[in-house]
Structure formats: structure tokens, C-alpha cells
Amino acid sequence: MKLYSTNNPSSSVSFKEAVFNSMPQDKGLYMPVSIPRLDDKFINNLDSYTLPEIAFHVAQNLLGDDIPAADLKAIIDDAINFYAPIVELEENVYVLELFHGPSLAFKDFGARFMSRVMSYFLEEGEKQLDILVATSGDTGGAVALGFLGVPNTRVTILYPKGKVSQIQELQLTTNGQNIRAIEVDGTFDDCQALVKQAFTDAELNEKFRLTSANSINIARLIPQTFYYFNAYAQALKQGKSRVVFSVPSGNFGNIGAGILAWKMGLPVEQFIAATNANDTVPEFLKTGVYQPKPSVATLSNAMDVGNPSNWVRIADMFKDKPEQLKALIIGYRYDDEETLKAIHQVFDHYKYVVCPHTAIAWQALKDYQQDKHTSADVAGIFLSTAHPCKFPDVFDEEISKHIDMPEQVKAIRSKQKLAVELGTDFAGFKEYLLKNG
Ligand SMILES: *Cc1c(COP(=O)(O)O)cnc(C)c1O
């Protein structure tokens, strides 16, 4: 697999280079030079394959011989070792549950695959890989648990003190081994600024092999295509061959992966980009003007992104066909009040609890089905991006009572928090890194 930078179509790097660089020097994003179209026989018979089998076929078609088949299969079997079921809630309304991995969020797919690919590409005797990551909650948990125990890697996570939920904090701070957590007395933006400055610091780069694990890494995007194929496979099993996906979107990596799957031949009729008040993309789809804005804080905070990084990838896939993009993707946006209302409606209708991000995707699917009078043979699938127990503050008591505590939570409840407290000044962060090298 060769990749180019969206800012320089004639550039070309290997998959390994793209994985370790994360982002090209020119600040574009890596995209595959050619996106393979999977054969019809595979697509039409998806329902006869398991999730790991689908993942292997998709990855192999994309990666070519970058990773030999047996090694790729081992990576996938190890990384994708949990389910992603679709559950029917009412006729033509299915939820795709992406929260069965170790950190209880869809980001496990990307983080687990990326960590294993990075470790695979590290050669013997090479310097340890130091992953720095700022998180507002879900990314850090997925990256921490994704890299936990992965040889020759170390992860340093910065999270804003008091601004992540209790379960998120436990996921960040109870790991030990090769995972370090830093509790920053500031905001997520402060955490991100510290990480960014570290990447440009000569002394730190001299001493450590620094890598970011953020959502723009191509090795996080690829595994997110797997569950779209797998969801379609499950729809086929239920006699549905026409589907639309509603995706709760922030940085647009998740929906970007869905669109990549579509480019590879997955017959999706429509993608619904569902956002909170950070509605840069729905506004663009409506007005044709792409106007990034500073983010605003909402209940669905993993989607508080005013300038979604992955949008350039989506735009790039349609650079010659902007009209096709507008036909394939439709935007809906909801404020916090509407989000809370959606949580309650989902609970009242189906006795099912959704996290605030997922609630937005459900509402968008319902509104879309009504607005477009979608036909009875089209299955609507909305993506559940995280387990509701990660966001306890948004639920009232009645709904809270119905949230099942997953095994993953029971296991960390009794563990001890291990975190270093730091301020927002870079000098303090740098000193910590150097002293604890
Ligand atoms: C990260 C995240 C999102 C947003 O996904 P993007 O790929 O950034 O669009 C939505 N929901 C949850 C729970 C998340 O953690």
C-alpha cells in the first residue's frame, strides 16, 4: 500500500512510514494511492464470514504485501477479539454496538489495531516507541488499553483534571506497566498544547522516539472500516440488503472509515453525519461553505470538534465529484436539550440506554427516515460509539438504574489510581519526561 498526502497528490510513502509519521510534514493527511474495490462475490456473501475473517480480507486488499498474510491474520485475531453486533430496536432501526472492547468505545478498534501494527513494524534493537496522547476521555482509554503490555512501547496520557468521568479516569490511571497517566490541572486544550509542544521540542525528540496516537493515523482509520462491512453482513442475515448508517461525528474519523468502506464497494445508500452543536459539517452540507469554528462544550463531549481533522480525507475522496459527496452524506445537528430528549425517548421506546453521542445518531436516523420517507426495505443502522456507563452524569436515576455494568468496569473498580499531577506549563511537563526517561 502506498499513500500520498492530501496536500501533495504526487507524494508517496509506505504504510510503515505513514503509521509512524501519523501526519505528513506538509500537514495534509495520508490517503491510499489506490482504494481497491472488493469483488462482488465477497460483498454479496458477506453474511458467510465472521468479523475477523471480514477484517482480514478488507485489510489484506488495502495493505497488499506490506504485512505478510499470516502476520496480518495474527494481528487481526489479536486486535479484533470482541463483538460488534447489530441489535434491532424496532422495524428498520438497528443499533450497531461498538462498545464491547476493553475501553467500552469504538476507538478500541483503531487503537488495538494501530498498537499491534506499530509493534510489528518496530525492529529488534530499535529505540522504544514513546506515544504521547492528550485525551478528553475516550481516546486515552482506548490507547492505554490498546498498548498495555505491547513490547517496546510506552504511553504517556495527559488528561484534564476533573473533566473526565470516573470510569474514564480509572481506565487511564489503573494500568501501570508501560502506561503513565498525567493529570493536568487545566483543560483538554491545555493537554493538547503540551503534547504538541513536546513534538516540536528538539531535546525531547533527541532523547525519545516520540509518536502520536491520534485519530488521524491511517492505522486507526483502516480497522474502523471492518465493522461497517460486518454490520452489513448482519443486515444481510436479516434479509436486508439496503442500508443507511447514522454516525455520531466529531473528528469525522468514524464516518470517514464508513465512506472508505463504501469506496471499496460496500453498498451503503446514505451516510448520516450526526453532530452536536459543533455543526461545521452539517452547515457545509447545507450551505456549501466550510467554515471551521472554535469548539463549544456539550454533553456529547467526544464530539466537541469545531474543525474536524478527518474532513479533508472525506473531501479528498470526492475531489472530482463534489456532487456525489453531497448525495451520499446528509447532516443533522442537535443541541444538548435535544440530546437529553433523545436519551429519554430511546429509553421510553425500547428500554435501552444510549450514551449522549449515540442518542444524537439515533435522533438523526429517526428524523432522516421521516424526512425522506425511506422505504420499508431499507435498514437504518445507527452507531453506538460508547457504553453509557462512561457518561453517568447525563442520566437521571431511573435511567441510571438500567445501565448494566460491564465486566471491564468491575475489573478496574478495585484498582488503585496511579497518576502524576502537573500544571499547564510546558517546562514542568518537559522536566517530568526527562526525569522519568
Ligand atoms: C471519538 C468519539 C466520537 C467521535 O468520533 P469521530 O471519529 O471523532 O467522529 C463519537 N462518540 C464517542 C463516544 C467517541 O468517543
PDB file of C-alpha atoms and ligand atoms in Angstrom, residues 104-107 137-139 168 215 220 224 247-256 300 302-303 305 310 355 357-358 384-387 390-391, ligand 1:
ATOM      1  CA  LEU A 104     -16.062   0.357  26.021  1.00  0.00           C
ATOM      2  CA  ALA A 105     -15.857   2.665  22.986  1.00  0.00           C
ATOM      3  CA  PHE A 106     -15.450   2.215  19.231  1.00  0.00           C
ATOM      4  CA  LYS A 107     -11.968   3.707  19.500  1.00  0.00           C
ATOM      5  CA  GLY A 137     -11.769  10.788  27.780  1.00  0.00           C
ATOM      6  CA  ASP A 138     -12.322   8.059  25.235  1.00  0.00           C
ATOM      7  CA  THR A 139      -9.166   8.297  23.147  1.00  0.00           C
ATOM      8  CA  GLN A 168     -12.743   7.028  32.072  1.00  0.00           C
ATOM      9  CA  SER A 215      -7.241   9.715  15.267  1.00  0.00           C
ATOM     10  CA  ARG A 220      -6.643   3.801  13.197  1.00  0.00           C
ATOM     11  CA  GLN A 224     -12.836   1.141  11.508  1.00  0.00           C
ATOM     12  CA  VAL A 247     -22.779   8.101  12.596  1.00  0.00           C
ATOM     13  CA  PRO A 248     -22.288  10.349  15.650  1.00  0.00           C
ATOM     14  CA  SER A 249     -19.422  12.503  14.455  1.00  0.00           C
ATOM     15  CA  GLY A 250     -16.773  14.759  15.968  1.00  0.00           C
ATOM     16  CA  ASN A 251     -13.429  14.479  14.241  1.00  0.00           C
ATOM     17  CA  PHE A 252     -15.055  12.525  11.373  1.00  0.00           C
ATOM     18  CA  GLY A 253     -12.742   9.518  11.536  1.00  0.00           C
ATOM     19  CA  ASN A 254     -15.546   7.061  12.152  1.00  0.00           C
ATOM     20  CA  ILE A 255     -17.750   8.214   9.293  1.00  0.00           C
ATOM     21  CA  GLY A 256     -14.640   8.646   7.131  1.00  0.00           C
ATOM     22  CA  SER A 300     -21.534  14.642  23.959  1.00  0.00           C
ATOM     23  CA  ALA A 302     -16.172  13.382  22.493  1.00  0.00           C
ATOM     24  CA  MET A 303     -17.737  15.190  19.527  1.00  0.00           C
ATOM     25  CA  VAL A 305     -14.780  19.487  17.478  1.00  0.00           C
ATOM     26  CA  ASN A 310     -10.602  13.923   9.072  1.00  0.00           C
ATOM     27  CA  CYS A 355     -24.783   7.435  25.675  1.00  0.00           C
ATOM     28  CA  HIS A 357     -23.230  10.607  21.407  1.00  0.00           C
ATOM     29  CA  THR A 358     -25.276   7.598  20.407  1.00  0.00           C
ATOM     30  CA  SER A 384     -23.371   3.298  19.285  1.00  0.00           C
ATOM     31  CA  THR A 385     -19.903   4.669  19.887  1.00  0.00           C
ATOM     32  CA  ALA A 386     -19.611   4.173  23.647  1.00  0.00           C
ATOM     33  CA  HIS A 387     -21.206   2.346  26.541  1.00  0.00           C
ATOM     34  CA  LYS A 390     -18.852   6.090  30.691  1.00  0.00           C
ATOM     35  CA  PHE A 391     -21.079   9.159  30.921  1.00  0.00           C
TER      36      PHE A 391
HETATM   37  C1  LIG B   1     -14.468   9.807  19.494  1.00  0.00           C
HETATM   38  C2  LIG B   1     -15.930   9.635  19.708  1.00  0.00           C
HETATM   39  C3  LIG B   1     -16.877  10.084  18.769  1.00  0.00           C
HETATM   40  C4  LIG B   1     -16.480  10.853  17.543  1.00  0.00           C
HETATM   41  O1  LIG B   1     -15.840  10.050  16.586  1.00  0.00           O
HETATM   42  P1  LIG B   1     -15.038  10.743  15.393  1.00  0.00           P
HETATM   43  O2  LIG B   1     -14.355   9.622  14.706  1.00  0.00           O
HETATM   44  O3  LIG B   1     -14.104  11.714  16.025  1.00  0.00           O
HETATM   45  O4  LIG B   1     -16.046  11.430  14.533  1.00  0.00           O
HETATM   46  C5  LIG B   1     -18.208   9.822  18.998  1.00  0.00           C
HETATM   47  N1  LIG B   1     -18.619   9.177  20.111  1.00  0.00           N
HETATM   48  C6  LIG B   1     -17.751   8.749  21.043  1.00  0.00           C
HETATM   49  C7  LIG B   1     -18.272   8.075  22.264  1.00  0.00           C
HETATM   50  C8  LIG B   1     -16.381   8.952  20.879  1.00  0.00           C
HETATM   51  O5  LIG B   1     -15.527   8.524  21.816  1.00  0.00           O
END
